[in-house]
Short mmCIF file of C-alpha atoms in Angstrom, two decimals:
data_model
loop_
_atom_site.label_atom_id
_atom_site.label_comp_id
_atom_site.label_asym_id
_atom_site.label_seq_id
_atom_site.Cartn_x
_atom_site.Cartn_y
_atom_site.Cartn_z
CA UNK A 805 -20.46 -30.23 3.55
CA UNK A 806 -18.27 -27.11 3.89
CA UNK A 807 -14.85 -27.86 5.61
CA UNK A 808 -13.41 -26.03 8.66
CA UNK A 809 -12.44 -22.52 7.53
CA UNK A 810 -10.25 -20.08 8.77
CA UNK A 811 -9.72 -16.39 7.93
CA UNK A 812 -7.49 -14.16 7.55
CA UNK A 813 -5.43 -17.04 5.37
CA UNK A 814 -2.49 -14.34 5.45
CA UNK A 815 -2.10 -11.60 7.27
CA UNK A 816 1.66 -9.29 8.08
CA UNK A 817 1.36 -7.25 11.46
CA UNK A 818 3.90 -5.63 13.69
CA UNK A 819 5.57 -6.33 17.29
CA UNK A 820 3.59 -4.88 19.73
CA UNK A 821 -0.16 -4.77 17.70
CA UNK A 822 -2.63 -7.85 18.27
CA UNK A 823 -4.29 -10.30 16.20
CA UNK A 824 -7.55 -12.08 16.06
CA UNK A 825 -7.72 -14.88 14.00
CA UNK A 826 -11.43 -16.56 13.08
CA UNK A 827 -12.09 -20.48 13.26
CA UNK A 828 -15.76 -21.82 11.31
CA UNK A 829 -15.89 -25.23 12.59
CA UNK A 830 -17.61 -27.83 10.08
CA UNK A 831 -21.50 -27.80 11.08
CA UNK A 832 -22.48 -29.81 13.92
CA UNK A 833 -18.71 -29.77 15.16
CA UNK A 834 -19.41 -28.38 18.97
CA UNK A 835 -15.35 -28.98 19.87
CA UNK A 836 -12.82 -26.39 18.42
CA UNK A 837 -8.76 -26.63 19.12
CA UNK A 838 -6.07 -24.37 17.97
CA UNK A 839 -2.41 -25.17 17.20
CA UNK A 840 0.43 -22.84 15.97
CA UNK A 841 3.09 -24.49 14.06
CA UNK A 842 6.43 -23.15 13.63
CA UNK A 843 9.75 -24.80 11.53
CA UNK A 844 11.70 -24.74 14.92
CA UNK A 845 8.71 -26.72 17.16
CA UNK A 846 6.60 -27.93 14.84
CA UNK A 847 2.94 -28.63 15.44
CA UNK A 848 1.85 -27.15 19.57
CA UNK A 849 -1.44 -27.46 21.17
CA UNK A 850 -2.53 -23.39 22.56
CA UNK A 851 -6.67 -24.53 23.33
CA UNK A 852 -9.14 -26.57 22.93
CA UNK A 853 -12.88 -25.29 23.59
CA UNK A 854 -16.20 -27.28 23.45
CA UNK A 855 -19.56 -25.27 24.12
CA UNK A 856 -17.75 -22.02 24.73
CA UNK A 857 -15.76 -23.64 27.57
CA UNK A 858 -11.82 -23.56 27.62
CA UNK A 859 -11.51 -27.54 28.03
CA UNK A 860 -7.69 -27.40 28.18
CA UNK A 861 -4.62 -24.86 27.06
CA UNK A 862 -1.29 -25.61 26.42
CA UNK A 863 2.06 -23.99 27.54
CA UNK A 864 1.51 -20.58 26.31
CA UNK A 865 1.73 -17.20 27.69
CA UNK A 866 -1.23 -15.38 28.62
CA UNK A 867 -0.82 -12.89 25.55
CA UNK A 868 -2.40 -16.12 23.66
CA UNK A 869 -6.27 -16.09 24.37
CA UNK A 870 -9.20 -17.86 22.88
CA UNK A 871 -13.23 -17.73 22.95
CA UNK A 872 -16.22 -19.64 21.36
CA UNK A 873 -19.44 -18.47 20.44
CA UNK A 874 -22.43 -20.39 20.64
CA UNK A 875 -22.49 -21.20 17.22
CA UNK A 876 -19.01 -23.12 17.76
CA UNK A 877 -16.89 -20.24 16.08
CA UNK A 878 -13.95 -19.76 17.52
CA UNK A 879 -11.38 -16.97 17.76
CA UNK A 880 -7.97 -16.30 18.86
CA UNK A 881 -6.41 -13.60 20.21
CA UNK A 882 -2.70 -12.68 20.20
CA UNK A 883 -1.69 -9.51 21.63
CA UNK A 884 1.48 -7.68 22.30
CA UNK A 885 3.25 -9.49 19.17
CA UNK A 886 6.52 -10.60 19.19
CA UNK A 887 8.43 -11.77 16.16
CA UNK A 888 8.87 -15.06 17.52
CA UNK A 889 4.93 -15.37 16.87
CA UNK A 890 5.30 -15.52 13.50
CA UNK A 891 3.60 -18.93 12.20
CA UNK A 892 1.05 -21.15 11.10
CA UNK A 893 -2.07 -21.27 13.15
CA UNK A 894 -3.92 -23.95 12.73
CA UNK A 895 -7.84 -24.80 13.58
CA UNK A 896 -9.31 -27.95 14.17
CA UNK A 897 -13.15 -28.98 14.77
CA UNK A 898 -14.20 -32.40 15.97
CA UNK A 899 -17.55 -33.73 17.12
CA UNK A 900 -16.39 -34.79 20.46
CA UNK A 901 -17.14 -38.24 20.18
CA UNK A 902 -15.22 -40.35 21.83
CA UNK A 903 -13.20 -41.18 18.43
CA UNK A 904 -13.76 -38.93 16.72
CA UNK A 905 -11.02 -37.39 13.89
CA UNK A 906 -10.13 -34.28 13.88
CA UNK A 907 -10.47 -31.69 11.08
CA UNK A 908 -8.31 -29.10 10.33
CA UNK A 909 -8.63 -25.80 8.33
CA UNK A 910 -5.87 -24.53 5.77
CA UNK A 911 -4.59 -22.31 8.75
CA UNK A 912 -3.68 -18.67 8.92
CA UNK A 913 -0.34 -17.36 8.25
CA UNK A 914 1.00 -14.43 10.41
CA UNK A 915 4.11 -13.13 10.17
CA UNK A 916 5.24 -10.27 12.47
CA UNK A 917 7.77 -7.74 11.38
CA UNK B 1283 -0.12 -37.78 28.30
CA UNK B 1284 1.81 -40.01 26.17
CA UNK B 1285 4.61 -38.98 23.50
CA UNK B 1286 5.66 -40.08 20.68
CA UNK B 1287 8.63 -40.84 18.67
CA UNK B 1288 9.08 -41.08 14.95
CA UNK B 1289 12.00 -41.49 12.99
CA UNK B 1290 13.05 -37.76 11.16
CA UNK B 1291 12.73 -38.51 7.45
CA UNK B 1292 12.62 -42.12 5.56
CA UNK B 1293 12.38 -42.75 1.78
CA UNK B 1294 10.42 -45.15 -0.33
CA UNK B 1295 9.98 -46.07 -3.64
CA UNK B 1296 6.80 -45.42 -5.65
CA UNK B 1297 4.81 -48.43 -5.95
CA UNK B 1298 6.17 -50.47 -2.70
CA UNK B 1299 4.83 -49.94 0.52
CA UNK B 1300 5.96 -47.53 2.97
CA UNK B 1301 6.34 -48.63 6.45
CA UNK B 1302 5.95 -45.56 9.25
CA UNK B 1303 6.37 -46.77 12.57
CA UNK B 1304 6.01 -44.60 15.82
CA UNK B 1305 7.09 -45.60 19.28
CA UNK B 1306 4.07 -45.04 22.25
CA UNK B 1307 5.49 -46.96 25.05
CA UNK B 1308 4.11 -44.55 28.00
CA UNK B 1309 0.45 -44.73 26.05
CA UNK B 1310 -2.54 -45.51 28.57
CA UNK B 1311 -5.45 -47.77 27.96
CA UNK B 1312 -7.94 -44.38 27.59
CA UNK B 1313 -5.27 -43.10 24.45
CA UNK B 1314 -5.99 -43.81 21.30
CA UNK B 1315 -3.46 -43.45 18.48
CA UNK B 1316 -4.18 -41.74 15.65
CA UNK B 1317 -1.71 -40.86 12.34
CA UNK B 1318 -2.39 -37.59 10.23
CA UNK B 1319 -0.38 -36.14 7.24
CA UNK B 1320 0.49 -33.10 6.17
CA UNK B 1321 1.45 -31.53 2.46
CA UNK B 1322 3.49 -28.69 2.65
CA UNK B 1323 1.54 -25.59 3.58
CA UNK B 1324 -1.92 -27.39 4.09
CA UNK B 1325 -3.63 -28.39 6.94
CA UNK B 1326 -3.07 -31.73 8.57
CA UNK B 1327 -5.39 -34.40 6.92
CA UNK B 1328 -6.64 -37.47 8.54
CA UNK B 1329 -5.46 -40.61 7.64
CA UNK B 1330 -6.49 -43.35 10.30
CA UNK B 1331 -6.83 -44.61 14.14
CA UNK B 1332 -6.98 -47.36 16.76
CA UNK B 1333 -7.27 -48.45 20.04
CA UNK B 1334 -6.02 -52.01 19.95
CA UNK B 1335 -6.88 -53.59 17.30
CA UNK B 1336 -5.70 -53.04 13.59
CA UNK B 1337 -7.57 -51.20 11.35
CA UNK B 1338 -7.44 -50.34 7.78
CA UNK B 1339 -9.25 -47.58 5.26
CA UNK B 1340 -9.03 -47.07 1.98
CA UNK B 1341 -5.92 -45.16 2.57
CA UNK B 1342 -3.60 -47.29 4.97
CA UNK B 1343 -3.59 -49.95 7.75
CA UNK B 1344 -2.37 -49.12 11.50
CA UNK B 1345 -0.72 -51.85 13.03
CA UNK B 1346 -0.84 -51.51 17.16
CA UNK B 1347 1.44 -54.02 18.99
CA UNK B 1348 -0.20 -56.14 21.60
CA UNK B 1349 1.50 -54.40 24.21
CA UNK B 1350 0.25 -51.28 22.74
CA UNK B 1351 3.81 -49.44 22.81
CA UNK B 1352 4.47 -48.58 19.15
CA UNK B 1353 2.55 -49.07 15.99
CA UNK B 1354 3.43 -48.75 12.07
CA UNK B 1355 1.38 -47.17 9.49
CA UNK B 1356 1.37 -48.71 6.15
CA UNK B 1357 0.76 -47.40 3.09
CA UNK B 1358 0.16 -49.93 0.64
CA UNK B 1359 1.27 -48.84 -2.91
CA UNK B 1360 2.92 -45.35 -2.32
CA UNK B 1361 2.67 -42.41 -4.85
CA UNK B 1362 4.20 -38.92 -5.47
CA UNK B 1363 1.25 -37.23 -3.77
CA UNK B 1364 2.09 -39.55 -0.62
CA UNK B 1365 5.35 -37.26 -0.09
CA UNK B 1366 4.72 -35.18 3.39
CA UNK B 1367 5.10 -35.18 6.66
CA UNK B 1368 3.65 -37.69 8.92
CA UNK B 1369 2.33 -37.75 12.16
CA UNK B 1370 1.43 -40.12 14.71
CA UNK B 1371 -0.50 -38.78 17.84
CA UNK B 1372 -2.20 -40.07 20.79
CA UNK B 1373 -5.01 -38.33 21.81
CA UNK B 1374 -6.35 -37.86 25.60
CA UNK B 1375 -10.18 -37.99 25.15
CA UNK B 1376 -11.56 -37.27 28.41
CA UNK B 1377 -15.33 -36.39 29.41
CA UNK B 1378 -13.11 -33.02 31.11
CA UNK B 1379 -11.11 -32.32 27.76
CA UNK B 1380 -9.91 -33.05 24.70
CA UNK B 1381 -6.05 -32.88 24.04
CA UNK B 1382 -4.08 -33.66 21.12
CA UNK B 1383 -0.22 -33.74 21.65
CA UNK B 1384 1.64 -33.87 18.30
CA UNK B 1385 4.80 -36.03 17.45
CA UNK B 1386 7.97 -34.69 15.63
CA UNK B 1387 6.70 -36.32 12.47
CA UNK B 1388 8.08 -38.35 10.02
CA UNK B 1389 9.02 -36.53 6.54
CA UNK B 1390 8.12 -39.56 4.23
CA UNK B 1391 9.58 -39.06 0.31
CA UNK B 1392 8.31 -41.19 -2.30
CA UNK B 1393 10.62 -41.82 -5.12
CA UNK B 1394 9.91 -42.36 -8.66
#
């Protein structure tokens, strides 16, 4: 079955425009998290959502935002860029079980200029 | 929710097993950890998990401690395509939430 996909896979913006970036869980997956990864902190949780619910968010400002549709895609929202948001952002699906792996997608790179 | 720690960057030798061990010692009895890899550029992949006991795929074997503070991942006859950066997490699975806190990673090189 199809992976977890995420699109754009590149995309170059500038400070002060926003970004929406597009998660396709793998089917059946009803849980959807998002991570951005950067050289200087690695690999950080922003928000997890099952069944269009915000479960849980990490520590980031509110310019980061999120939503799920009932079909389990996800987006993300970044707005008022800042160069410093310039990363790897990473989706993952899971099925919610109670251990169940997660899955990620080949992430989209945004680099802000 | 737990962290964990991981030693920067280790080497082994193509062929011999490499030995990755992470340090849990504030992990609760609800965590479960779980060890994922990543390639350069590429998405984290999968690679195994436990609760208590040890397990073991076709691609490694997770060794938990009794006490449940630290555990090693083995990889059993290392290769090239091993090289990347590991990561062992413990995960917070909740009815409320689901929450996956990431480690430093361990940047494993396989030598020929």
């Amino acid at each position: 079955k199809a992976g977890v996909t995420q699109t754009p896979r590149y995309l170059i913006k500038t400070r002060g425009q926003q970004v929406t970036l597009s998660c396709s869980p793998i089917s059946g997956h009803r849980s959807v998290s998002w991570y951005q990864q950067t050289p200087g902190q690695g690999l950080q949780f922003l928000f997890e959502y099952f069944s269009e619910t915000q479960r849980n968010k990490g520590n980031f400002p509110g310019r980061f935002s999120g939503r799920q549709f009932s079909n389990s895609r996800s987006e993300m929202n970044v707005s008022t860029l800042e160069l410093g948001d310039s990363a790897l952002y990473l989706c993952a699906s899971s099925l919610d079980s109670h251990t169940g792996e997660l899955f990620f997608g080949e992430g989209s790179r945004l680099t802000v200029l | 929710d737990a962290k964990t720690t991981q030693p920067t960057s280790m080497d082994c030798a193509e062929g011999r097993a490499a030995n990755l061990p992470c340090n849990h010692s504030t992990i609760s009895g609800n965590e479960y950890v779980y060890w994922y890899r990543q390639i350069h550029s590429q998405g984290p992949q999968y690679i195994i998990h436990g609760l208590k006991n040890n397990e073991t795929n076709e691609m490694a074997s997770l060794i938990i401690t009794e006490d449940r503070k630290s555990s090693t991942l083995i990889l059993p006859h290392a290769t090239l395509r091993d090289t990347a950066v590991y990561y062992c997490i413990v995960r917070v699975m909740k009815t409320s939430y689901d929450k996956v806190i990431f480690g430093p990673g361990t940047s494993l090189s396989v030598i020929p």
